[in-house]
Amino acid sequence: MFTAPRPVPASDFFVGQSCVSHQLIDDALVRGYADLTGDHNKIHVDDAFAKNTKFGRRIAHGGILFGMISKMLGEQMPGLGTVYLSQLVNFHAPVFIDDTVTLVATITALLPKHVAKITTIITKQTGEIVADGVSTVKLPGWLTPA
């Protein structure tokens, strides 16, 4: 039987703590996201249409990048028990099919009541920043008595 890990106490987190994850943005991921959300905008799923746009090819949904952030916050850092309070994301460049993106999340502030500010920067394999922002979360320690 699988036993989920226990939430990490809020006192174990520190400013400057960071986590990194990588994701290949392939055709299956983009089409799966389109099916999940119902967002079948041709710029994401139609090669012929996308070829005639300023991008020249299909681009990934921005929501896929949101999903990467959510996954990291909920499963890696801070991890089990984390609750999203808000997310600011700025998109700077398109992510194309078969790009590999890297997410770096860094705790930049620890606030009262188990709240943390976490900066998020997403780059693609070229090093170009495609998105950045700030997540505000309730750290896992709020779930358990002090």
Short mmCIF file of C-alpha atoms in Angstrom, two decimals:
data_model
loop_
_atom_site.label_atom_id
_atom_site.label_comp_id
_atom_site.label_asym_id
_atom_site.label_seq_id
_atom_site.Cartn_x
_atom_site.Cartn_y
_atom_site.Cartn_z
CA MET A 1 0.00 0.00 0.00
CA PHE A 2 1.26 3.50 -0.88
CA THR A 3 1.66 5.91 2.01
CA ALA A 4 1.91 9.57 1.06
CA PRO A 5 4.83 11.46 2.60
CA ARG A 6 4.00 13.77 5.47
CA PRO A 7 3.84 17.52 4.86
CA VAL A 8 7.12 19.33 5.49
CA PRO A 9 6.92 21.69 8.50
CA ALA A 10 6.85 25.37 7.53
CA SER A 11 9.97 25.92 9.65
CA ASP A 12 11.98 23.72 7.24
CA PHE A 13 11.62 26.21 4.36
CA PHE A 14 14.01 29.11 3.83
CA VAL A 15 14.41 32.13 1.58
CA GLY A 16 16.61 31.16 -1.36
CA GLN A 17 15.47 27.52 -1.38
CA SER A 18 14.82 26.44 -4.96
CA CYS A 19 13.66 23.55 -7.07
CA VAL A 20 14.07 22.71 -10.78
CA SER A 21 11.98 20.62 -13.17
CA HIS A 22 12.07 19.94 -16.91
CA GLN A 23 9.28 19.14 -19.36
CA LEU A 24 9.25 18.20 -23.03
CA ILE A 25 6.32 20.00 -24.64
CA ASP A 26 5.44 17.44 -27.28
CA ASP A 27 2.44 17.00 -29.56
CA ALA A 28 0.76 14.48 -27.25
CA LEU A 29 0.97 16.86 -24.29
CA VAL A 30 -0.48 19.79 -26.28
CA ARG A 31 -3.31 17.70 -27.75
CA GLY A 32 -4.05 16.16 -24.36
CA TYR A 33 -4.24 19.62 -22.80
CA ALA A 34 -6.55 20.75 -25.63
CA ASP A 35 -8.83 17.77 -24.99
CA LEU A 36 -8.78 18.27 -21.22
CA THR A 37 -9.64 21.97 -21.37
CA GLY A 38 -11.62 22.10 -24.61
CA ASP A 39 -9.20 24.76 -25.91
CA HIS A 40 -8.72 23.62 -29.50
CA ASN A 41 -7.52 27.01 -30.78
CA LYS A 42 -5.95 26.31 -34.17
CA ILE A 43 -2.68 28.00 -33.17
CA HIS A 44 -2.17 25.03 -30.81
CA VAL A 45 -3.52 22.07 -32.80
CA ASP A 46 -3.56 22.84 -36.54
CA ASP A 47 -0.20 22.75 -38.35
CA ALA A 48 -1.55 24.24 -41.59
CA PHE A 49 -3.20 27.15 -39.78
CA ALA A 50 -0.20 27.82 -37.53
CA LYS A 51 2.21 27.78 -40.47
CA ASN A 52 0.53 30.94 -41.79
CA THR A 53 0.80 32.90 -38.52
CA LYS A 54 3.63 35.12 -37.31
CA PHE A 55 4.92 32.13 -35.32
CA GLY A 56 5.22 29.95 -38.41
CA ARG A 57 4.28 26.83 -36.45
CA ARG A 58 2.12 25.62 -33.58
CA ILE A 59 2.64 26.98 -30.08
CA ALA A 60 1.82 25.37 -26.74
CA HIS A 61 -0.98 26.58 -24.51
CA GLY A 62 0.19 28.95 -21.78
CA GLY A 63 -1.87 26.87 -19.36
CA ILE A 64 0.59 24.01 -19.73
CA LEU A 65 3.19 26.24 -18.07
CA PHE A 66 0.72 27.05 -15.28
CA GLY A 67 0.31 23.30 -14.83
CA MET A 68 4.06 22.81 -14.48
CA ILE A 69 4.12 25.40 -11.71
CA SER A 70 1.15 23.84 -9.93
CA LYS A 71 2.72 20.38 -10.14
CA MET A 72 6.02 21.61 -8.72
CA LEU A 73 4.38 23.49 -5.86
CA GLY A 74 2.11 20.58 -4.94
CA GLU A 75 4.51 17.68 -5.42
CA GLN A 76 8.08 18.96 -5.06
CA MET A 77 8.50 22.31 -3.31
CA PRO A 78 6.84 23.11 -0.99
CA GLY A 79 5.06 19.79 -1.66
CA LEU A 80 2.20 17.85 -0.08
CA GLY A 81 -0.29 20.15 1.63
CA THR A 82 0.63 23.31 -0.29
CA VAL A 83 -2.37 25.48 -1.18
CA TYR A 84 -2.27 27.98 -4.04
CA LEU A 85 -3.33 31.49 -3.01
CA SER A 86 -2.39 33.35 -6.20
CA GLN A 87 -0.26 33.20 -9.33
CA LEU A 88 1.10 35.98 -11.52
CA VAL A 89 2.56 34.86 -14.84
CA ASN A 90 4.10 37.03 -17.54
CA PHE A 91 4.57 35.40 -20.95
CA HIS A 92 7.60 36.61 -22.90
CA ALA A 93 8.04 34.19 -25.80
CA PRO A 94 6.20 31.28 -27.41
CA VAL A 95 6.86 27.65 -26.56
CA PHE A 96 6.82 25.48 -29.68
CA ILE A 97 6.02 21.81 -30.06
CA ASP A 98 9.08 19.73 -29.07
CA ASP A 99 10.67 22.51 -27.01
CA THR A 100 11.99 21.42 -23.63
CA VAL A 101 11.26 23.91 -20.88
CA THR A 102 12.88 24.27 -17.48
CA LEU A 103 11.07 25.68 -14.46
CA VAL A 104 13.07 27.15 -11.59
CA ALA A 105 11.09 28.10 -8.49
CA THR A 106 12.75 29.98 -5.63
CA ILE A 107 11.31 30.98 -2.27
CA THR A 108 11.75 34.76 -2.05
CA ALA A 109 9.74 35.57 1.07
CA LEU A 110 8.37 33.76 4.11
CA LEU A 111 5.40 35.62 5.56
CA PRO A 112 3.22 35.19 8.66
CA LYS A 113 0.59 32.44 8.80
CA HIS A 114 2.65 29.95 6.76
CA VAL A 115 2.52 32.03 3.55
CA ALA A 116 5.40 32.07 1.06
CA LYS A 117 6.18 34.02 -2.10
CA ILE A 118 7.91 31.92 -4.74
CA THR A 119 9.38 33.33 -7.94
CA THR A 120 8.99 31.18 -11.02
CA ILE A 121 11.10 31.41 -14.16
CA ILE A 122 10.55 29.17 -17.17
CA THR A 123 13.15 28.96 -19.94
CA LYS A 124 13.41 26.81 -23.02
CA GLN A 125 16.42 24.84 -24.22
CA THR A 126 17.89 27.95 -25.87
CA GLY A 127 18.04 29.71 -22.49
CA GLU A 128 15.34 32.18 -23.56
CA ILE A 129 12.92 33.12 -20.78
CA VAL A 130 9.42 32.21 -21.93
CA ALA A 131 7.56 33.05 -18.72
CA ASP A 132 8.15 34.35 -15.23
CA GLY A 133 6.07 35.30 -12.25
CA VAL A 134 5.32 34.95 -8.58
CA SER A 135 3.32 32.27 -6.76
CA THR A 136 1.81 32.93 -3.36
CA VAL A 137 1.14 29.75 -1.40
CA LYS A 138 0.16 28.49 2.01
CA LEU A 139 3.00 26.23 3.13
CA PRO A 140 2.24 22.63 4.13
CA GLY A 141 2.81 23.29 7.83
CA TRP A 142 -0.61 24.94 8.18
CA LEU A 143 -2.22 21.49 7.82
CA THR A 144 -0.80 20.10 11.03
CA PRO A 145 -0.74 21.46 14.58
CA ALA A 146 2.36 23.44 15.51
#
